[in-house]
Amino acid sequence: MNLMQGTVNGWQQISPQKLAPMLFLAALALGEALWIHAHPLVFSGTEPVFWTTLILLSISWAYGYSGRSLALSEMSFYAALWIVTALIGAMLTYIFATLNLPLLDAQFTRLDQALGFNWLAFYGFVQQHPLLRAVLTLAYFSGLLQVFFSIIYLSHCARNDRNEELWWSSSIALMLTALLSGLLPAGGTLFFHSVGLENAVHLPHFMALREGSLNEFAFGDLKGIVTFPSYHTTIALLLIHAYRQLRLFRWVLALNILMLISTPINGGHYLVDMLGSGVVTVFSIYLTRRVQYFLQR
């Protein structure tokens, strides 16, 4: 799908499928800016994101307008969207963490136990098998690489509908995840059980935001501070969904099953975090289909 769509009075018209994501992100950015202006919270070092996004959008426009490479135009456009979405989403999780609502780790632990899931036993089992731990760690940290590989692969296959679907569903899910993480906060299993705390890199920022003891954060130092629901789970499910009926589906399915298995350990998540993410994922896919239907009318 080209970034440009026809002309109006001699001017190039941006297609609704491309304009809508930019307006969506602009609205979110404006809302965040207004909130940050009224509260003592500062995010620095975001300039590289601005310039990188501008360059990528320029490449997308140039190659789409000239028709030289629609695939490269798509890759550049969705890469720009994902970069901006990551920044806005990360900032949103930090904003909602300042609500400082009571932590729900004890309740989540009891729910896990009621479901028959013993996190400490699972953690101990994985720690006793170094090869399994290494495989799960690689799978857990493959999410970002999978996203950018998907941008390239889906553009190359001319499946721009899947690029659009993956971005919309992931973005909607990220906003819902940020909101729920503020309303239902938790420190995570590593925090609650006091094990592997050297891997709980989110805790300093998470606790500082709740206490109000730190209010300035550099973009390059932002952490994934969300426990409930698990965004890693959501990304794994959405990647599987995006590759349905495509050649690489089996490989993507296998890798993301490993990511799902790794999430309680490497992400310090409760089982209920993952179940909550399943609900968020289904709802995000539904909303995405409604958005796509509206934009194609």
XYZ file of C-alpha atoms in Angstrom:
297
model
C 0.000 0.000 0.000
C 1.497 3.294 -1.074
C 1.918 6.111 1.408
C 0.350 8.428 -1.161
C -3.046 7.849 -2.721
C -4.109 9.931 -5.713
C -4.190 13.706 -5.949
C -6.577 16.416 -4.832
C -6.292 19.728 -6.705
C -2.754 18.804 -7.686
C -1.678 17.812 -4.152
C -0.766 14.270 -3.205
C -3.303 12.720 -0.836
C -2.097 10.488 2.018
C -4.025 7.222 2.180
C -6.321 6.787 5.213
C -4.442 3.606 6.174
C -1.288 5.678 6.574
C -2.793 8.867 7.964
C -4.766 7.161 10.751
C -1.735 5.672 12.594
C 0.058 9.013 12.521
C -2.991 10.825 13.908
C -3.406 8.121 16.559
C 0.192 8.521 17.733
C -0.007 12.309 17.553
C -3.087 12.290 19.797
C -1.359 10.025 22.317
C 1.783 12.168 22.266
C -0.275 15.317 22.832
C -2.073 13.731 25.772
C 1.227 12.657 27.305
C 2.750 16.096 26.767
C -0.176 17.779 28.525
C 0.047 15.364 31.455
C 3.829 15.736 31.776
C 3.501 19.540 31.623
C 1.227 19.434 34.667
C 3.265 16.900 36.654
C 6.934 16.730 37.734
C 8.028 14.045 35.282
C 10.730 14.583 32.672
C 11.847 12.346 29.790
C 15.144 13.347 28.171
C 17.141 12.069 25.223
C 14.189 11.624 22.871
C 15.716 13.665 20.044
C 17.232 10.625 18.252
C 13.742 9.119 18.042
C 12.445 12.277 16.367
C 15.229 12.428 13.779
C 15.181 8.691 13.074
C 11.426 8.821 12.557
C 11.714 11.823 10.260
C 14.361 10.088 8.137
C 12.338 6.868 7.891
C 9.158 8.709 6.908
C 11.112 10.660 4.287
C 12.451 7.407 2.834
C 8.944 5.954 2.841
C 7.528 8.971 1.033
C 10.364 9.127 -1.527
C 10.218 5.459 -2.504
C 6.432 5.322 -2.389
C 5.894 8.509 -4.396
C 8.449 7.560 -7.047
C 7.284 3.941 -7.193
C 10.900 2.763 -7.080
C 10.293 0.323 -4.222
C 6.941 -0.012 -2.518
C 8.417 -2.690 -0.241
C 11.095 -0.295 1.041
C 8.440 2.379 1.447
C 6.392 0.023 3.635
C 9.405 -1.096 5.670
C 10.418 2.487 6.419
C 6.893 3.566 7.301
C 6.199 0.758 9.761
C 9.680 0.956 11.269
C 8.971 4.624 12.010
C 5.606 3.770 13.548
C 7.051 1.062 15.787
C 9.860 3.304 17.040
C 7.458 6.095 17.987
C 5.004 3.619 19.508
C 7.739 2.120 21.696
C 8.630 5.561 23.059
C 5.034 6.641 23.660
C 4.129 3.294 25.206
C 7.128 3.246 27.544
C 6.402 6.783 28.705
C 2.763 5.871 29.268
C 3.689 2.966 31.548
C 5.846 5.336 33.602
C 3.020 7.872 33.818
C 0.504 5.299 35.041
C 2.984 3.896 37.567
C 2.847 7.239 39.395
C -0.763 6.475 40.390
C 0.840 4.490 43.224
C -2.132 2.211 43.805
C -1.673 -0.744 46.224
C 0.479 -3.588 44.921
C -1.420 -6.785 44.131
C 1.411 -9.328 44.245
C -0.114 -11.291 47.120
C -3.459 -11.531 45.337
C -1.840 -12.597 42.061
C 0.177 -15.256 43.894
C -2.979 -16.666 45.461
C -4.708 -16.726 42.078
C -1.746 -18.606 40.591
C -1.944 -21.139 43.406
C -5.678 -21.540 42.859
C -4.908 -22.296 39.204
C -2.366 -24.926 40.259
C 0.706 -22.950 39.156
C 3.691 -23.009 41.511
C 6.007 -20.262 40.282
C 8.827 -21.053 42.716
C 8.871 -24.717 41.645
C 8.952 -23.732 37.968
C 11.704 -21.185 38.622
C 13.766 -23.755 40.508
C 13.347 -26.335 37.743
C 14.569 -23.928 35.051
C 17.535 -22.793 37.162
C 18.628 -26.436 37.538
C 18.805 -26.875 33.748
C 21.272 -24.332 32.292
C 20.648 -25.306 28.654
C 16.899 -24.875 29.047
C 17.473 -21.561 30.812
C 19.680 -20.336 27.951
C 17.157 -21.350 25.274
C 14.296 -19.677 27.124
C 16.349 -16.523 27.658
C 17.114 -16.258 23.937
C 13.450 -16.789 23.109
C 12.342 -14.182 25.639
C 14.595 -11.487 24.223
C 13.725 -12.281 20.592
C 10.550 -10.188 20.622
C 12.036 -6.945 19.298
C 14.039 -8.750 16.607
C 10.909 -10.642 15.569
C 8.977 -7.408 15.177
C 11.554 -5.803 12.903
C 12.059 -9.025 10.960
C 8.296 -9.107 10.468
C 8.289 -5.568 9.093
C 10.853 -6.605 6.475
C 9.350 -10.018 5.720
C 5.743 -8.880 5.432
C 6.753 -5.912 3.261
C 8.812 -8.186 1.008
C 5.830 -10.559 0.688
C 3.542 -7.614 -0.117
C 1.422 -8.485 2.930
C 0.961 -4.890 3.941
C -2.382 -5.816 5.467
C -0.510 -7.955 8.004
C 1.966 -5.164 8.762
C -0.974 -2.865 9.359
C -2.769 -5.453 11.481
C 0.299 -6.257 13.585
C 1.032 -2.601 14.282
C -2.536 -1.624 15.155
C -3.163 -4.634 17.398
C 0.195 -4.244 19.171
C -0.314 -0.505 19.668
C -3.844 -0.862 21.005
C -2.659 -3.671 23.281
C 0.243 -1.545 24.526
C -2.059 1.314 25.504
C -4.435 -1.076 27.283
C -1.487 -2.770 28.996
C -0.125 0.559 30.229
C -3.525 1.530 31.640
C -4.104 -1.812 33.366
C -0.583 -1.827 34.793
C -1.377 1.431 36.570
C -4.765 0.297 37.842
C -3.575 -3.190 38.874
C 0.113 -2.706 39.762
C 2.509 -5.402 40.928
C 6.245 -5.687 41.439
C 6.475 -9.150 39.902
C 7.411 -12.619 41.080
C 11.113 -11.884 41.545
C 10.193 -8.995 43.831
C 7.513 -10.871 45.754
C 9.552 -14.042 46.328
C 12.886 -12.180 46.748
C 14.759 -14.399 44.290
C 16.869 -13.446 41.280
C 16.587 -9.779 42.204
C 19.658 -8.990 40.094
C 17.410 -9.656 37.092
C 14.595 -7.423 38.347
C 16.057 -4.403 36.560
C 12.690 -2.663 36.493
C 12.365 -2.321 40.250
C 14.473 0.839 40.845
C 12.437 2.872 38.352
C 9.141 1.238 39.304
C 9.548 1.933 43.002
C 10.949 5.430 42.428
C 7.924 6.329 40.310
C 5.564 5.065 42.994
C 7.411 6.911 45.748
C 7.946 10.068 43.702
C 11.646 9.990 44.573
C 12.826 10.245 40.953
C 11.200 12.275 38.209
C 13.718 12.480 35.353
C 14.418 9.557 33.037
C 16.567 9.215 29.917
C 14.946 7.511 26.947
C 17.817 5.051 26.582
C 17.436 4.015 30.224
C 13.690 3.286 30.230
C 12.772 -0.184 31.503
C 9.860 -2.516 31.004
C 8.133 -1.888 34.334
C 4.817 -3.649 33.641
C 3.868 -6.838 35.477
C 0.128 -7.195 34.848
C -0.713 -7.809 32.079
C 2.363 -9.264 30.381
C 3.137 -7.404 27.161
C 5.638 -10.102 26.174
C 2.752 -12.554 26.150
C 0.709 -10.209 23.989
C 3.512 -9.743 21.455
C 4.072 -13.504 21.234
C 0.378 -14.128 20.559
C 0.103 -11.284 18.048
C 3.177 -12.471 16.129
C 1.673 -15.958 15.879
C -1.576 -14.397 14.675
C 0.209 -12.220 12.097
C 1.879 -15.230 10.443
C -1.242 -17.386 10.100
C -1.363 -19.123 6.693
C 2.122 -17.826 5.817
C 5.163 -19.982 5.028
C 7.015 -19.165 8.245
C 4.058 -19.832 10.519
C 5.421 -23.055 12.052
C 8.765 -21.453 12.892
C 7.129 -18.370 14.368
C 4.742 -20.559 16.346
C 7.587 -22.646 17.784
C 9.698 -19.616 18.722
C 6.826 -17.827 20.389
C 5.711 -20.889 22.319
C 9.217 -20.815 23.790
C 8.784 -17.110 24.490
C 5.534 -17.817 26.306
C 7.184 -20.544 28.393
C 10.037 -18.166 29.239
C 7.817 -15.275 30.290
C 7.146 -16.300 33.933
C 10.880 -16.809 34.532
C 12.652 -14.170 32.457
C 9.899 -11.595 32.831
C 9.133 -12.297 36.474
C 5.452 -12.744 35.630
C 2.582 -14.472 37.331
C 0.441 -16.880 35.361
C -2.482 -14.487 35.771
C -0.391 -11.815 34.009
C -0.324 -14.048 30.957
C -4.007 -14.917 31.175
C -4.833 -11.225 31.422
C -2.705 -10.630 28.348
C -4.715 -13.219 26.468
C -7.846 -11.159 27.073
C -6.050 -7.955 26.050
C -4.812 -9.664 22.876
C -8.250 -10.879 21.799
C -9.803 -7.473 22.474
C -6.995 -5.704 20.577
C -7.444 -7.965 17.546
C -11.178 -7.240 17.598
C -10.621 -3.468 17.775
C -8.005 -3.689 15.023
C -10.454 -5.402 12.697
C -12.980 -2.662 13.380
C -10.363 -0.007 12.637
C -9.281 -1.717 9.404
C -12.889 -2.105 8.292
C -13.532 1.590 8.957
C -10.396 2.706 7.084
C -11.234 0.575 4.038
C -14.759 1.927 3.642
